[in-house]
mmCIF file of C-alpha atoms in Angstrom:
data_model
loop_
_atom_site.group_PDB
_atom_site.id
_atom_site.type_symbol
_atom_site.label_atom_id
_atom_site.label_comp_id
_atom_site.label_asym_id
_atom_site.label_seq_id
_atom_site.Cartn_x
_atom_site.Cartn_y
_atom_site.Cartn_z
ATOM 1 C CA MET A 3 12.884 1.402 58.195
ATOM 2 C CA HIS A 4 10.579 2.371 55.288
ATOM 3 C CA SER A 5 12.015 5.691 54.471
ATOM 4 C CA LYS A 6 13.341 4.382 50.964
ATOM 5 C CA ARG A 7 10.449 3.072 49.971
ATOM 6 C CA PRO A 8 8.543 4.822 46.712
ATOM 7 C CA SER A 9 5.739 7.266 46.820
ATOM 8 C CA ASP A 10 3.084 4.236 46.057
ATOM 9 C CA LEU A 11 4.394 1.822 47.952
ATOM 10 C CA THR A 12 4.880 4.078 50.978
ATOM 11 C CA PHE A 13 1.148 5.178 50.626
ATOM 12 C CA ALA A 14 0.371 1.643 50.273
ATOM 13 C CA PHE A 15 2.355 0.107 53.217
ATOM 14 C CA THR A 16 0.478 3.072 55.294
ATOM 15 C CA ALA A 17 -2.950 1.751 54.204
ATOM 16 C CA ASN A 18 -1.912 -1.434 55.679
ATOM 17 C CA ARG A 19 -0.570 -0.328 58.656
ATOM 18 C CA LYS A 20 -4.175 1.513 59.091
ATOM 19 C CA VAL A 21 -6.216 -1.912 58.273
ATOM 20 C CA VAL A 22 -4.265 -3.805 60.406
ATOM 21 C CA SER A 23 -4.482 -1.247 63.598
ATOM 22 C CA LEU A 24 -8.158 -1.205 63.077
ATOM 23 C CA LEU A 25 -8.488 -4.864 62.964
ATOM 24 C CA ALA A 26 -6.227 -5.271 66.119
ATOM 25 C CA GLN A 27 -8.643 -2.535 67.764
ATOM 26 C CA GLU A 28 -11.768 -4.836 67.051
ATOM 27 C CA ALA A 29 -9.904 -7.866 68.609
ATOM 28 C CA GLY A 30 -9.417 -6.242 71.751
ATOM 29 C CA PHE A 31 -5.474 -4.935 71.646
ATOM 30 C CA HIS A 32 -4.685 -1.328 72.980
ATOM 31 C CA SER A 33 -1.154 -1.109 71.863
ATOM 32 C CA ALA A 34 1.094 -3.031 69.175
ATOM 33 C CA GLU A 35 4.566 -2.697 68.740
ATOM 34 C CA VAL A 36 6.020 -0.977 65.574
ATOM 35 C CA SER A 37 8.221 -3.867 64.405
ATOM 36 C CA ALA A 38 4.941 -6.472 64.998
ATOM 37 C CA LEU A 39 2.397 -3.685 63.156
ATOM 38 C CA ASP A 40 5.187 -3.511 60.142
ATOM 39 C CA THR A 41 5.115 -7.058 59.797
ATOM 40 C CA MET A 42 1.790 -7.744 59.835
ATOM 41 C CA ALA A 43 1.304 -4.465 57.093
ATOM 42 C CA ASP A 44 3.872 -6.888 54.791
ATOM 43 C CA LEU A 45 1.614 -9.850 55.317
ATOM 44 C CA LEU A 46 -1.368 -8.116 54.297
ATOM 45 C CA GLY A 47 0.027 -6.606 51.476
ATOM 46 C CA LEU A 48 1.347 -9.936 50.330
ATOM 47 C CA TYR A 49 -2.137 -11.485 50.930
ATOM 48 C CA LEU A 50 -4.096 -8.848 48.917
ATOM 49 C CA GLU A 51 -1.406 -9.174 46.007
ATOM 50 C CA ARG A 52 -1.940 -12.826 45.698
ATOM 51 C CA LEU A 53 -5.820 -12.492 45.815
ATOM 52 C CA LEU A 54 -5.747 -9.777 42.887
ATOM 53 C CA SER A 55 -3.303 -11.978 41.387
ATOM 54 C CA THR A 56 -5.249 -15.290 41.446
ATOM 55 C CA THR A 57 -8.530 -12.891 40.745
ATOM 56 C CA HIS A 58 -6.622 -11.548 37.320
ATOM 57 C CA SER A 59 -5.792 -15.445 36.424
ATOM 58 C CA TYR A 60 -9.426 -16.158 36.563
ATOM 59 C CA ALA A 61 -10.067 -13.178 34.187
ATOM 60 C CA ASP A 62 -7.514 -14.590 31.715
ATOM 61 C CA LEU A 63 -8.623 -17.953 32.095
ATOM 62 C CA ALA A 64 -12.153 -16.371 30.542
ATOM 63 C CA ASN A 65 -10.730 -14.534 28.096
ATOM 64 C CA ARG A 66 -11.295 -11.219 29.529
ATOM 65 C CA THR A 67 -8.780 -8.417 29.891
ATOM 66 C CA ARG A 68 -10.900 -7.397 33.274
ATOM 67 C CA PRO A 69 -11.828 -9.261 36.360
ATOM 68 C CA ASN A 70 -15.844 -9.338 37.330
ATOM 69 C CA THR A 71 -16.912 -9.954 41.078
ATOM 70 C CA HIS A 72 -16.652 -13.831 40.062
ATOM 71 C CA ASP A 73 -13.520 -13.961 39.830
ATOM 72 C CA LEU A 74 -13.198 -12.270 42.893
ATOM 73 C CA ALA A 75 -15.528 -14.748 44.883
ATOM 74 C CA GLN A 76 -13.810 -17.822 43.325
ATOM 75 C CA SER A 77 -10.545 -16.121 44.474
ATOM 76 C CA LEU A 78 -11.767 -15.665 47.850
ATOM 77 C CA GLU A 79 -12.888 -19.354 48.269
ATOM 78 C CA ASP A 80 -9.779 -20.268 47.277
ATOM 79 C CA GLN A 81 -8.086 -18.934 50.052
ATOM 80 C CA GLY A 82 -10.681 -20.558 52.335
ATOM 81 C CA ILE A 83 -12.984 -17.333 52.525
ATOM 82 C CA PRO A 84 -16.538 -17.981 51.645
ATOM 83 C CA LEU A 85 -18.658 -15.773 50.577
ATOM 84 C CA SER A 86 -21.127 -16.759 53.042
ATOM 85 C CA SER A 87 -18.704 -15.708 56.252
ATOM 86 C CA LEU A 88 -17.765 -12.641 54.049
ATOM 87 C CA LEU A 89 -21.589 -11.376 54.462
ATOM 88 C CA LYS A 90 -21.882 -12.415 57.927
ATOM 89 C CA TYR A 91 -18.749 -10.444 59.024
ATOM 90 C CA VAL A 92 -19.944 -7.262 57.048
ATOM 91 C CA GLU A 93 -23.787 -8.036 58.957
ATOM 92 C CA ARG A 94 -22.003 -8.431 62.348
ATOM 93 C CA PHE A 95 -19.888 -4.671 62.048
ATOM 94 C CA ARG A 96 -22.352 -2.908 59.942
ATOM 95 C CA SER A 97 -23.755 -1.127 63.024
ATOM 96 C CA ALA A 98 -20.503 -1.037 65.017
ATOM 97 C CA PRO A 99 -18.833 2.473 65.282
ATOM 98 C CA ILE A 100 -15.727 2.887 63.175
ATOM 99 C CA ALA A 101 -12.406 3.156 64.552
ATOM 100 C CA LYS A 102 -10.162 6.003 63.343
ATOM 101 C CA VAL A 103 -6.604 6.170 63.037
ATOM 102 C CA SER A 104 -4.783 9.084 62.372
ATOM 103 C CA SER A 105 -2.871 9.090 59.258
ATOM 104 C CA SER A 106 -0.404 11.952 57.724
ATOM 105 C CA LEU A 107 -0.419 10.509 54.154
ATOM 106 C CA THR A 108 -3.960 10.980 52.142
ATOM 107 C CA LEU A 109 -4.628 9.754 48.492
ATOM 108 C CA ARG A 110 -6.588 11.811 46.272
ATOM 109 C CA THR A 111 -8.640 10.294 44.110
ATOM 110 C CA GLU A 112 -10.313 12.207 40.919
ATOM 111 C CA GLN A 113 -13.105 10.644 38.777
ATOM 112 C CA SER A 114 -11.876 10.155 35.318
ATOM 113 C CA ARG A 115 -14.180 11.863 32.710
ATOM 114 C CA LYS A 116 -12.768 9.447 29.835
ATOM 115 C CA SER A 117 -14.497 6.827 28.821
ATOM 116 C CA THR A 118 -12.964 3.008 29.711
ATOM 117 C CA VAL A 119 -14.875 1.327 26.780
ATOM 118 C CA GLU A 120 -13.104 0.624 23.816
ATOM 119 C CA LYS A 121 -13.938 1.871 20.499
ATOM 120 C CA MET A 122 -14.864 -0.972 18.509
ATOM 121 C CA PRO A 123 -13.752 -0.035 14.413
ATOM 122 C CA GLN A 124 -16.497 0.133 12.052
ATOM 123 C CA PHE A 125 -16.794 -2.984 9.459
ATOM 124 C CA LEU A 126 -17.261 -1.982 5.777
ATOM 125 C CA PRO A 127 -20.391 -2.139 4.194
ATOM 126 C CA SER A 128 -21.657 -4.506 1.761
ATOM 127 C CA GLU A 129 -22.080 -3.597 -1.426
ATOM 128 C CA ASP A 130 -25.454 -4.571 -1.791
ATOM 129 C CA GLU A 131 -26.713 -2.980 1.104
ATOM 130 C CA GLU A 132 -28.701 0.324 1.532
ATOM 131 C CA GLU A 133 -27.404 3.391 3.346
ATOM 132 C CA ASP A 134 -30.466 3.406 5.286
ATOM 133 C CA GLU A 135 -29.915 -0.352 6.499
ATOM 134 C CA ASP A 136 -26.552 0.271 7.691
ATOM 135 C CA LEU A 137 -27.711 3.649 9.836
ATOM 136 C CA GLU A 138 -30.649 1.280 11.328
ATOM 137 C CA GLU A 139 -28.064 -1.212 12.201
ATOM 138 C CA ALA A 140 -25.701 0.992 13.614
ATOM 139 C CA THR A 141 -28.309 3.087 15.765
ATOM 140 C CA ASP A 142 -31.106 0.700 17.082
ATOM 141 C CA LEU A 143 -30.226 -2.375 19.015
ATOM 142 C CA PRO A 144 -32.781 -5.013 20.001
ATOM 143 C CA VAL A 145 -33.888 -4.768 23.850
ATOM 144 C CA TYR A 146 -32.105 -7.767 24.916
ATOM 145 C CA VAL A 147 -28.655 -6.374 23.938
ATOM 146 C CA PRO A 148 -26.742 -4.484 27.031
ATOM 147 C CA ALA A 149 -25.752 -0.967 25.862
ATOM 148 C CA HIS A 150 -21.955 -1.545 26.658
ATOM 149 C CA LEU A 151 -21.904 -4.225 23.867
ATOM 150 C CA PRO A 152 -20.344 -3.592 20.521
ATOM 151 C CA ARG A 153 -22.563 -2.562 17.519
ATOM 152 C CA PHE A 154 -23.519 -5.928 15.018
ATOM 153 C CA PRO A 155 -21.183 -6.272 12.068
ATOM 154 C CA SER A 156 -21.928 -5.799 8.694
ATOM 155 C CA LYS A 157 -24.327 -8.404 6.978
ATOM 156 C CA HIS A 158 -21.270 -9.337 4.095
ATOM 157 C CA SER A 159 -19.474 -10.492 7.467
ATOM 158 C CA PHE A 160 -21.509 -13.434 8.445
ATOM 159 C CA LYS A 161 -24.590 -13.785 5.452
ATOM 160 C CA GLN A 162 -24.131 -16.881 3.501
ATOM 161 C CA THR A 163 -23.631 -15.862 -0.287
ATOM 162 C CA PRO A 164 -23.409 -18.466 -3.020
ATOM 163 C CA VAL A 165 -19.869 -19.793 -3.856
ATOM 164 C CA TYR A 166 -20.333 -20.245 -7.746
ATOM 165 C CA ILE A 167 -20.953 -17.567 -10.239
ATOM 166 C CA GLN A 168 -24.650 -17.836 -11.837
ATOM 167 C CA ARG A 169 -24.310 -18.410 -15.506
ATOM 168 C CA PRO A 170 -26.945 -16.893 -17.774
ATOM 169 C CA ASP A 171 -29.207 -19.631 -19.115
ATOM 170 C CA ASP A 172 -29.982 -18.090 -22.785
ATOM 171 C CA PRO A 173 -28.122 -19.792 -25.126
ATOM 172 C CA GLN A 174 -26.936 -16.489 -26.774
ATOM 173 C CA LYS A 175 -25.778 -15.077 -24.018
ATOM 174 C CA VAL A 176 -23.791 -18.276 -23.331
ATOM 175 C CA ARG A 177 -22.116 -18.055 -26.637
ATOM 176 C CA GLU A 178 -21.517 -14.673 -26.229
ATOM 177 C CA LEU A 179 -19.738 -15.038 -22.981
ATOM 178 C CA ASN A 180 -17.887 -18.018 -24.124
ATOM 179 C CA SER A 181 -16.569 -16.517 -27.116
ATOM 180 C CA GLN A 182 -15.543 -13.227 -24.670
ATOM 181 C CA GLN A 183 -13.948 -15.683 -22.347
ATOM 182 C CA SER A 184 -11.713 -16.996 -25.133
ATOM 183 C CA ARG A 185 -10.937 -13.669 -26.439
ATOM 184 C CA THR A 186 -9.666 -12.918 -22.812
ATOM 185 C CA VAL A 187 -7.275 -16.064 -23.060
ATOM 186 C CA GLU A 188 -6.039 -15.850 -26.218
ATOM 187 C CA GLU A 189 -5.000 -12.008 -25.907
ATOM 188 C CA ASN A 190 -3.368 -12.875 -22.533
ATOM 189 C CA LEU A 191 -1.627 -15.824 -24.307
ATOM 190 C CA LYS A 192 -0.448 -13.623 -27.168
ATOM 191 C CA ARG A 193 0.888 -11.384 -24.701
ATOM 192 C CA LEU A 194 2.838 -13.994 -23.032
ATOM 193 C CA MET A 195 3.979 -15.331 -25.678
ATOM 194 C CA SER A 196 5.524 -12.038 -27.122
ATOM 195 C CA THR A 197 7.313 -11.703 -23.721
ATOM 196 C CA GLU A 198 8.608 -15.499 -23.741
ATOM 197 C CA ASN A 199 10.104 -14.627 -27.173
ATOM 198 C CA GLN A 200 11.499 -11.111 -26.617
ATOM 199 C CA LEU A 201 13.114 -12.790 -23.249
ATOM 200 C CA ALA A 202 14.572 -15.887 -25.412
ATOM 201 C CA ARG A 203 16.107 -13.320 -28.185
ATOM 202 C CA ARG A 204 18.043 -11.185 -25.730
ATOM 203 C CA PRO A 205 20.936 -14.175 -25.196
ATOM 204 C CA ALA A 206 21.411 -14.739 -28.879
ATOM 205 C CA GLU A 207 21.331 -11.290 -29.786
ATOM 206 C CA LYS A 208 24.203 -10.823 -27.590
ATOM 207 C CA LEU A 209 25.911 -13.818 -28.758
ATOM 208 C CA LEU A 210 25.467 -12.612 -32.186
ATOM 209 C CA THR A 211 26.822 -8.638 -31.219
ATOM 210 C CA ASN A 212 29.774 -10.298 -29.094
ATOM 211 C CA GLU A 213 30.744 -13.523 -31.076
ATOM 212 C CA GLY A 214 29.694 -13.019 -34.479
ATOM 213 C CA GLY A 215 30.134 -16.534 -35.897
ATOM 214 C CA ASP A 216 27.957 -19.625 -37.069
ATOM 215 C CA ASP A 217 28.320 -21.271 -33.235
ATOM 216 C CA ALA A 218 26.025 -18.525 -32.019
ATOM 217 C CA ILE A 219 23.697 -18.924 -34.925
ATOM 218 C CA SER A 220 23.471 -22.781 -34.088
ATOM 219 C CA MET A 221 23.256 -21.984 -30.019
ATOM 220 C CA MET A 222 19.860 -19.836 -30.900
ATOM 221 C CA MET A 223 16.726 -21.529 -29.638
ATOM 222 C CA PRO A 224 14.138 -22.009 -32.161
ATOM 223 C CA ILE A 225 11.240 -19.626 -31.687
ATOM 224 C CA VAL A 226 7.758 -21.706 -32.458
ATOM 225 C CA ASN A 227 4.584 -19.560 -32.541
ATOM 226 C CA TYR A 228 2.026 -22.208 -30.916
ATOM 227 C CA GLU A 229 -1.024 -20.672 -31.505
ATOM 228 C CA SER A 230 -0.082 -20.242 -35.126
ATOM 229 C CA ALA A 231 0.797 -24.103 -35.585
ATOM 230 C CA MET A 232 -2.371 -24.841 -33.633
ATOM 231 C CA GLN A 233 -4.216 -23.176 -36.108
ATOM 232 C CA ARG A 234 -2.574 -24.729 -38.901
ATOM 233 C CA ARG A 235 -3.369 -28.184 -37.617
ATOM 234 C CA LYS A 236 -6.565 -27.384 -37.130
ATOM 235 C CA ARG A 237 -7.034 -26.486 -41.207
ATOM 236 C CA ALA A 238 -4.912 -28.885 -42.076
ATOM 237 C CA ALA A 239 -7.772 -31.348 -40.153
ATOM 238 C CA LYS A 240 -10.311 -29.637 -41.587
ATOM 239 C CA GLN A 241 -9.185 -29.942 -45.457
ATOM 240 C CA PRO A 242 -9.845 -33.896 -46.043
ATOM 241 C CA GLU A 243 -13.417 -33.626 -45.008
ATOM 242 C CA TYR A 244 -13.952 -30.577 -47.217
ATOM 243 C CA ASN A 245 -12.068 -32.375 -49.626
ATOM 244 C CA ASN A 246 -14.332 -35.693 -49.009
ATOM 245 C CA ASN A 247 -17.553 -33.156 -49.000
ATOM 246 C CA MET A 248 -16.545 -31.780 -52.282
ATOM 247 C CA THR A 249 -16.033 -35.492 -53.906
ATOM 248 C CA SER A 250 -19.405 -36.810 -52.802
ATOM 249 C CA GLN A 251 -21.254 -33.721 -54.654
ATOM 250 C CA GLU A 252 -19.454 -34.568 -57.419
ATOM 251 C CA ALA A 253 -20.374 -37.798 -57.940
ATOM 252 C CA SER A 254 -23.855 -37.331 -57.403
ATOM 253 C CA LYS A 255 -24.277 -34.803 -59.964
ATOM 254 C CA ARG A 256 -22.416 -37.555 -61.870
ATOM 255 C CA ALA A 257 -25.045 -40.076 -61.264
ATOM 256 C CA ARG A 258 -28.020 -37.694 -62.006
ATOM 257 C CA SER A 259 -26.306 -36.670 -65.529
ATOM 258 C CA SER A 260 -26.046 -40.149 -66.145
ATOM 259 C CA VAL A 261 -29.510 -41.349 -64.757
ATOM 260 C CA GLY A 262 -31.067 -38.734 -67.205
ATOM 261 C CA GLU A 263 -29.005 -39.327 -70.313
ATOM 262 C CA ILE A 264 -30.073 -43.417 -70.171
ATOM 263 C CA GLN A 265 -33.501 -41.766 -69.366
ATOM 264 C CA SER A 266 -33.263 -40.026 -72.712
#
């Protein structure tokens, strides 16, 4: 009947039959039919599968990958088995002799030498942290922290830092910083405008080489250097002020000379 089962299912079914036989003997039965024993073994397998599935569901609900004793206790309570009754059952049959049922299948279990604890990746250290502090953080943990918990991350992952960069208070340094920033902006603008001018010249050059007419020249885009135009405007705006200053100086000189002539 069960010859076509896989090896792992065959072992689980045989173990369930053994458990059912022990429970039947504890209940006072001396014999059982094969069909009844197989049915009870299947029911026991379904019951355990449902119990373990509920246990894993509680672990997933708590954002854990592995269930613990609390998940199992909650699953047993959902199945109508409180822990108090389970403890009474254990105390009842603790001193009773254990019945043995012969079985041809045995399961060999070997203890794994590999650790099941997942290794956490090391965080990159901060630039302002010293190596000695990193070594102390990696090796020393407070007493209240269990050994199986991961190490503390680096300080830069949770340390509060200012959002804005602190500017110098010295006026000379401020002027130097502003001039440096303005030169950087000007250089970037020059590169940008030179690139745009080159891109604008390409279609016009293609038209000149292909057609070679006055229409191609009229279709060329006017290329204006924005920076040079702004500089000319600034010089033009400063020029009247300079002329006004010169005229006022000349007027004062003339007034002084006229006063000197009158006094003489």
